mmCIF file of C-alpha atoms in Angstrom:
data_model
loop_
_atom_site.group_PDB
_atom_site.id
_atom_site.type_symbol
_atom_site.label_atom_id
_atom_site.label_comp_id
_atom_site.label_asym_id
_atom_site.label_seq_id
_atom_site.Cartn_x
_atom_site.Cartn_y
_atom_site.Cartn_z
ATOM 1 C CA UNK A 1 17.233 -5.272 -14.591
ATOM 2 C CA UNK A 2 14.843 -2.355 -14.976
ATOM 3 C CA UNK A 3 15.871 1.110 -13.843
ATOM 4 C CA UNK A 4 14.653 2.296 -10.460
ATOM 5 C CA UNK A 5 12.206 5.186 -10.279
ATOM 6 C CA UNK A 6 13.533 7.410 -7.490
ATOM 7 C CA UNK A 7 11.171 9.937 -5.905
ATOM 8 C CA UNK A 8 13.428 11.005 -3.022
ATOM 9 C CA UNK A 9 17.014 10.362 -1.966
ATOM 10 C CA UNK A 10 19.205 11.661 0.838
ATOM 11 C CA UNK A 11 21.805 10.245 3.214
ATOM 12 C CA UNK A 12 19.157 8.752 5.522
ATOM 13 C CA UNK A 13 16.338 7.397 3.382
ATOM 14 C CA UNK A 14 15.024 6.648 -0.086
ATOM 15 C CA UNK A 15 11.603 6.727 -1.702
ATOM 16 C CA UNK A 16 11.284 4.426 -4.714
ATOM 17 C CA UNK A 17 8.336 3.523 -6.932
ATOM 18 C CA UNK A 18 7.773 -0.233 -7.091
ATOM 19 C CA UNK A 19 6.270 -1.467 -10.355
ATOM 20 C CA UNK A 20 3.283 -3.795 -10.281
ATOM 21 C CA UNK A 21 4.424 -7.422 -10.460
ATOM 22 C CA UNK A 22 7.755 -6.880 -8.694
ATOM 23 C CA UNK A 23 8.302 -8.394 -5.254
ATOM 24 C CA UNK A 24 9.206 -6.035 -2.395
ATOM 25 C CA UNK A 25 11.677 -8.528 -0.890
ATOM 26 C CA UNK A 26 13.115 -11.841 -2.141
ATOM 27 C CA UNK A 27 10.830 -14.859 -2.165
ATOM 28 C CA UNK A 28 11.624 -18.540 -1.925
ATOM 29 C CA UNK A 29 13.428 -19.979 -4.929
ATOM 30 C CA UNK A 30 15.981 -18.764 -7.426
ATOM 31 C CA UNK A 31 13.242 -17.321 -9.658
ATOM 32 C CA UNK A 32 12.034 -14.978 -6.899
ATOM 33 C CA UNK A 33 15.252 -13.129 -6.079
ATOM 34 C CA UNK A 34 14.588 -10.090 -8.248
ATOM 35 C CA UNK A 35 12.802 -7.559 -6.060
ATOM 36 C CA UNK A 36 12.796 -3.886 -5.133
ATOM 37 C CA UNK A 37 15.120 -4.400 -2.144
ATOM 38 C CA UNK A 38 17.685 -6.272 -4.257
ATOM 39 C CA UNK A 39 17.613 -3.595 -6.946
ATOM 40 C CA UNK A 40 18.034 -0.910 -4.301
ATOM 41 C CA UNK A 41 20.964 -2.718 -2.652
ATOM 42 C CA UNK A 42 22.770 -2.891 -5.978
ATOM 43 C CA UNK A 43 22.783 0.918 -6.069
ATOM 44 C CA UNK A 44 22.745 1.814 -2.347
ATOM 45 C CA UNK A 45 24.555 -0.880 -0.308
ATOM 46 C CA UNK A 46 23.069 0.458 2.947
ATOM 47 C CA UNK A 47 19.418 0.354 1.770
ATOM 48 C CA UNK A 48 17.100 -1.541 4.146
ATOM 49 C CA UNK A 49 13.408 -2.401 3.879
ATOM 50 C CA UNK A 50 11.008 -0.724 6.317
ATOM 51 C CA UNK A 51 7.602 -1.779 4.921
ATOM 52 C CA UNK A 52 6.251 -3.745 1.957
ATOM 53 C CA UNK A 53 3.715 -3.607 -0.832
ATOM 54 C CA UNK A 54 1.981 -6.648 -2.302
ATOM 55 C CA UNK A 55 3.666 -7.930 -5.444
ATOM 56 C CA UNK A 56 0.627 -6.918 -7.497
ATOM 57 C CA UNK A 57 0.478 -3.390 -6.026
ATOM 58 C CA UNK A 58 2.548 -0.541 -7.434
ATOM 59 C CA UNK A 59 3.668 2.664 -5.798
ATOM 60 C CA UNK A 60 5.809 4.395 -3.224
ATOM 61 C CA UNK A 61 8.048 2.456 -0.878
ATOM 62 C CA UNK A 62 10.280 3.997 1.765
ATOM 63 C CA UNK A 63 13.701 2.446 2.425
ATOM 64 C CA UNK A 64 16.102 3.323 5.227
ATOM 65 C CA UNK A 65 19.806 3.848 4.747
ATOM 66 C CA UNK A 66 21.459 2.042 7.638
ATOM 67 C CA UNK A 67 20.189 0.111 10.654
ATOM 68 C CA UNK A 68 19.611 3.138 12.893
ATOM 69 C CA UNK A 69 17.340 4.825 10.361
ATOM 70 C CA UNK A 70 15.584 1.504 9.761
ATOM 71 C CA UNK A 71 14.738 1.305 13.477
ATOM 72 C CA UNK A 72 13.514 4.892 13.577
ATOM 73 C CA UNK A 73 11.348 4.537 10.492
ATOM 74 C CA UNK A 74 9.974 1.191 11.691
ATOM 75 C CA UNK A 75 8.867 2.861 14.932
ATOM 76 C CA UNK A 76 7.246 5.669 12.944
ATOM 77 C CA UNK A 77 5.253 3.127 10.903
ATOM 78 C CA UNK A 78 4.319 1.148 14.029
ATOM 79 C CA UNK A 79 3.099 4.308 15.757
ATOM 80 C CA UNK A 80 1.115 5.334 12.655
ATOM 81 C CA UNK A 81 3.133 8.490 12.126
ATOM 82 C CA UNK A 82 3.604 7.663 8.448
ATOM 83 C CA UNK A 83 0.425 8.558 6.563
ATOM 84 C CA UNK A 84 -0.265 6.483 3.452
ATOM 85 C CA UNK A 85 -2.705 7.169 0.641
ATOM 86 C CA UNK A 86 -3.584 4.850 -2.218
ATOM 87 C CA UNK A 87 -5.718 5.043 -5.336
ATOM 88 C CA UNK A 88 -7.742 2.145 -6.677
ATOM 89 C CA UNK A 89 -10.291 1.339 -9.344
ATOM 90 C CA UNK A 90 -13.108 -0.806 -7.971
ATOM 91 C CA UNK A 91 -16.041 -2.579 -9.543
ATOM 92 C CA UNK A 92 -19.397 -0.859 -9.253
ATOM 93 C CA UNK A 93 -20.556 2.597 -8.291
ATOM 94 C CA UNK A 94 -19.503 3.475 -4.756
ATOM 95 C CA UNK A 95 -20.937 6.591 -3.083
ATOM 96 C CA UNK A 96 -20.288 8.098 0.327
ATOM 97 C CA UNK A 97 -22.910 7.012 2.858
ATOM 98 C CA UNK A 98 -25.395 9.697 3.961
ATOM 99 C CA UNK A 99 -24.213 11.686 6.943
ATOM 100 C CA UNK A 100 -20.488 11.299 6.237
ATOM 101 C CA UNK A 101 -18.872 14.138 8.180
ATOM 102 C CA UNK A 102 -15.420 14.850 6.744
ATOM 103 C CA UNK A 103 -15.652 13.478 3.223
ATOM 104 C CA UNK A 104 -14.214 10.090 4.191
ATOM 105 C CA UNK A 105 -16.104 6.880 4.940
ATOM 106 C CA UNK A 106 -14.704 3.948 6.935
ATOM 107 C CA UNK A 107 -14.517 0.186 6.591
ATOM 108 C CA UNK A 108 -14.038 -1.262 10.064
ATOM 109 C CA UNK A 109 -13.805 -5.046 9.734
ATOM 110 C CA UNK A 110 -11.370 -7.313 11.645
ATOM 111 C CA UNK A 111 -8.988 -9.316 9.454
ATOM 112 C CA UNK A 112 -6.957 -12.493 9.845
ATOM 113 C CA UNK A 113 -4.709 -14.489 7.516
ATOM 114 C CA UNK A 114 -6.705 -17.341 5.971
ATOM 115 C CA UNK A 115 -4.049 -19.969 6.748
ATOM 116 C CA UNK A 116 -5.537 -22.886 4.750
ATOM 117 C CA UNK A 117 -5.789 -20.577 1.732
ATOM 118 C CA UNK A 118 -2.614 -18.516 2.030
ATOM 119 C CA UNK A 119 -1.744 -15.892 0.919
ATOM 120 C CA UNK A 120 -5.390 -14.876 1.253
ATOM 121 C CA UNK A 121 -6.762 -12.997 4.245
ATOM 122 C CA UNK A 122 -10.384 -12.846 5.387
ATOM 123 C CA UNK A 123 -12.804 -10.999 7.620
ATOM 124 C CA UNK A 124 -13.141 -12.794 10.951
ATOM 125 C CA UNK A 125 -15.299 -11.041 13.595
ATOM 126 C CA UNK A 126 -14.153 -13.455 16.330
ATOM 127 C CA UNK A 127 -10.413 -13.883 15.782
ATOM 128 C CA UNK A 128 -9.523 -11.073 13.384
ATOM 129 C CA UNK A 129 -7.312 -8.129 14.317
ATOM 130 C CA UNK A 130 -8.878 -4.648 14.303
ATOM 131 C CA UNK A 131 -8.535 -3.220 10.793
ATOM 132 C CA UNK A 132 -9.629 0.210 9.603
ATOM 133 C CA UNK A 133 -9.652 1.706 6.110
ATOM 134 C CA UNK A 134 -10.810 5.219 5.189
ATOM 135 C CA UNK A 135 -12.082 5.826 1.645
ATOM 136 C CA UNK A 136 -13.710 8.403 -0.574
ATOM 137 C CA UNK A 137 -14.750 8.359 -4.236
ATOM 138 C CA UNK A 138 -12.763 10.451 -6.693
ATOM 139 C CA UNK A 139 -14.585 9.695 -9.970
ATOM 140 C CA UNK A 140 -17.107 7.355 -11.534
ATOM 141 C CA UNK A 141 -16.888 5.719 -14.961
ATOM 142 C CA UNK A 142 -20.410 4.717 -15.898
ATOM 143 C CA UNK A 143 -19.324 3.068 -19.143
ATOM 144 C CA UNK A 144 -16.788 0.824 -17.405
ATOM 145 C CA UNK A 145 -18.906 0.377 -14.288
ATOM 146 C CA UNK A 146 -16.061 1.397 -11.983
ATOM 147 C CA UNK A 147 -15.265 3.931 -9.260
ATOM 148 C CA UNK A 148 -11.885 5.525 -8.611
ATOM 149 C CA UNK A 149 -11.207 5.701 -4.876
ATOM 150 C CA UNK A 150 -8.762 7.400 -2.565
ATOM 151 C CA UNK A 151 -7.860 5.024 0.261
ATOM 152 C CA UNK A 152 -6.134 5.617 3.594
ATOM 153 C CA UNK A 153 -5.332 2.466 5.588
ATOM 154 C CA UNK A 154 -5.225 3.363 9.278
ATOM 155 C CA UNK A 155 -3.988 -0.129 10.142
ATOM 156 C CA UNK A 156 -1.650 -2.211 7.981
ATOM 157 C CA UNK A 157 -2.976 -5.772 7.804
ATOM 158 C CA UNK A 158 -2.028 -8.170 5.018
ATOM 159 C CA UNK A 159 -4.166 -7.465 1.915
ATOM 160 C CA UNK A 160 -6.242 -5.046 4.007
ATOM 161 C CA UNK A 161 -7.442 -2.777 1.195
ATOM 162 C CA UNK A 162 -8.200 -5.689 -1.115
ATOM 163 C CA UNK A 163 -10.183 -7.683 1.471
ATOM 164 C CA UNK A 164 -12.038 -4.660 2.857
ATOM 165 C CA UNK A 165 -13.222 -3.565 -0.582
ATOM 166 C CA UNK A 166 -14.216 -7.098 -1.545
ATOM 167 C CA UNK A 167 -16.119 -7.396 1.745
ATOM 168 C CA UNK A 168 -18.318 -4.386 0.930
ATOM 169 C CA UNK A 169 -19.035 -5.711 -2.557
ATOM 170 C CA UNK A 170 -16.611 -3.565 -4.556
ATOM 171 C CA UNK A 171 -13.464 -5.621 -5.281
ATOM 172 C CA UNK A 172 -10.507 -3.899 -6.900
ATOM 173 C CA UNK A 173 -10.322 -4.233 -10.675
ATOM 174 C CA UNK A 174 -7.700 -6.813 -11.660
ATOM 175 C CA UNK A 175 -7.666 -8.545 -8.264
ATOM 176 C CA UNK A 176 -7.182 -12.204 -9.138
ATOM 177 C CA UNK A 177 -7.312 -13.268 -5.464
ATOM 178 C CA UNK A 178 -10.456 -11.513 -4.305
ATOM 179 C CA UNK A 179 -12.285 -10.252 -7.375
ATOM 180 C CA UNK A 180 -14.012 -11.636 -10.463
ATOM 181 C CA UNK A 181 -12.123 -12.526 -13.625
ATOM 182 C CA UNK A 182 -12.310 -9.179 -15.410
ATOM 183 C CA UNK A 183 -9.468 -9.299 -17.934
ATOM 184 C CA UNK A 184 -7.620 -6.339 -16.402
ATOM 185 C CA UNK A 185 -3.863 -6.318 -17.111
ATOM 186 C CA UNK A 186 -2.938 -5.737 -13.453
ATOM 187 C CA UNK A 187 -4.277 -5.000 -9.969
ATOM 188 C CA UNK A 188 -5.541 -1.426 -10.102
ATOM 189 C CA UNK A 189 -4.059 -0.373 -6.745
ATOM 190 C CA UNK A 190 -1.256 2.175 -6.353
ATOM 191 C CA UNK A 191 0.456 3.666 -3.287
ATOM 192 C CA UNK A 192 0.443 7.297 -4.367
ATOM 193 C CA UNK A 193 1.382 9.319 -1.274
ATOM 194 C CA UNK A 194 3.507 9.086 1.871
ATOM 195 C CA UNK A 195 3.624 11.851 4.486
ATOM 196 C CA UNK A 196 5.932 11.796 7.498
ATOM 197 C CA UNK A 197 8.322 13.819 9.592
ATOM 198 C CA UNK A 198 11.885 13.147 8.481
ATOM 199 C CA UNK A 199 13.468 11.283 11.436
ATOM 200 C CA UNK A 200 16.860 12.963 10.983
ATOM 201 C CA UNK A 201 15.934 16.555 10.098
ATOM 202 C CA UNK A 202 12.502 16.915 11.707
ATOM 203 C CA UNK A 203 11.181 18.459 8.501
ATOM 204 C CA UNK A 204 7.850 17.389 6.965
ATOM 205 C CA UNK A 205 8.308 15.066 4.008
ATOM 206 C CA UNK A 206 5.542 14.693 1.436
ATOM 207 C CA UNK A 207 6.144 12.156 -1.329
ATOM 208 C CA UNK A 208 3.882 11.553 -4.289
ATOM 209 C CA UNK A 209 3.569 9.185 -7.242
ATOM 210 C CA UNK A 210 0.518 9.500 -9.520
ATOM 211 C CA UNK A 211 -1.449 6.353 -10.249
ATOM 212 C CA UNK A 212 -0.419 4.916 -13.645
ATOM 213 C CA UNK A 213 -3.986 3.819 -14.497
#
């Protein structure tokens, strides 16, 4: 079992970096029991999951220590008091639209799970749930034909960032569900920042993990 990368630890909560390819929680079957939550439990018996990342996505995950802290953190996520930032490499050159006011553009497209094609999700203007992603370009690589983006999901739908970027014609590099076959070794999506008020101390907590790509 690989060592855990710990970014923060106290008596109430943990911040761990999930590698790409590792499940957040156990799946169905004996071959899907290795996951971040199981590895955390082996070291912290009171560690409880609060949110998840896709198996293909790497980056910061917050875990509660004990049921009370799990409830408090879950409410903070539900009320959008935990601010998440990701980095991604996407296909093509993506520029901010003219007239963008604060340096961030928005993708506002309703999403729904594509049940016949699970685990995929899709844009559905009629039945989809409101879904909002903020984005801005960080760098362009003309030789590779890619753009590095900062992403802030305002909502937290399944595969939201992946579907939103595919929907505007710029799928994430290495996305085998929504993008072209590009030979990338992994999905180029990383949860690089979490900002919240610590539920126990009331102090601001800013956690960071640089993108490994």
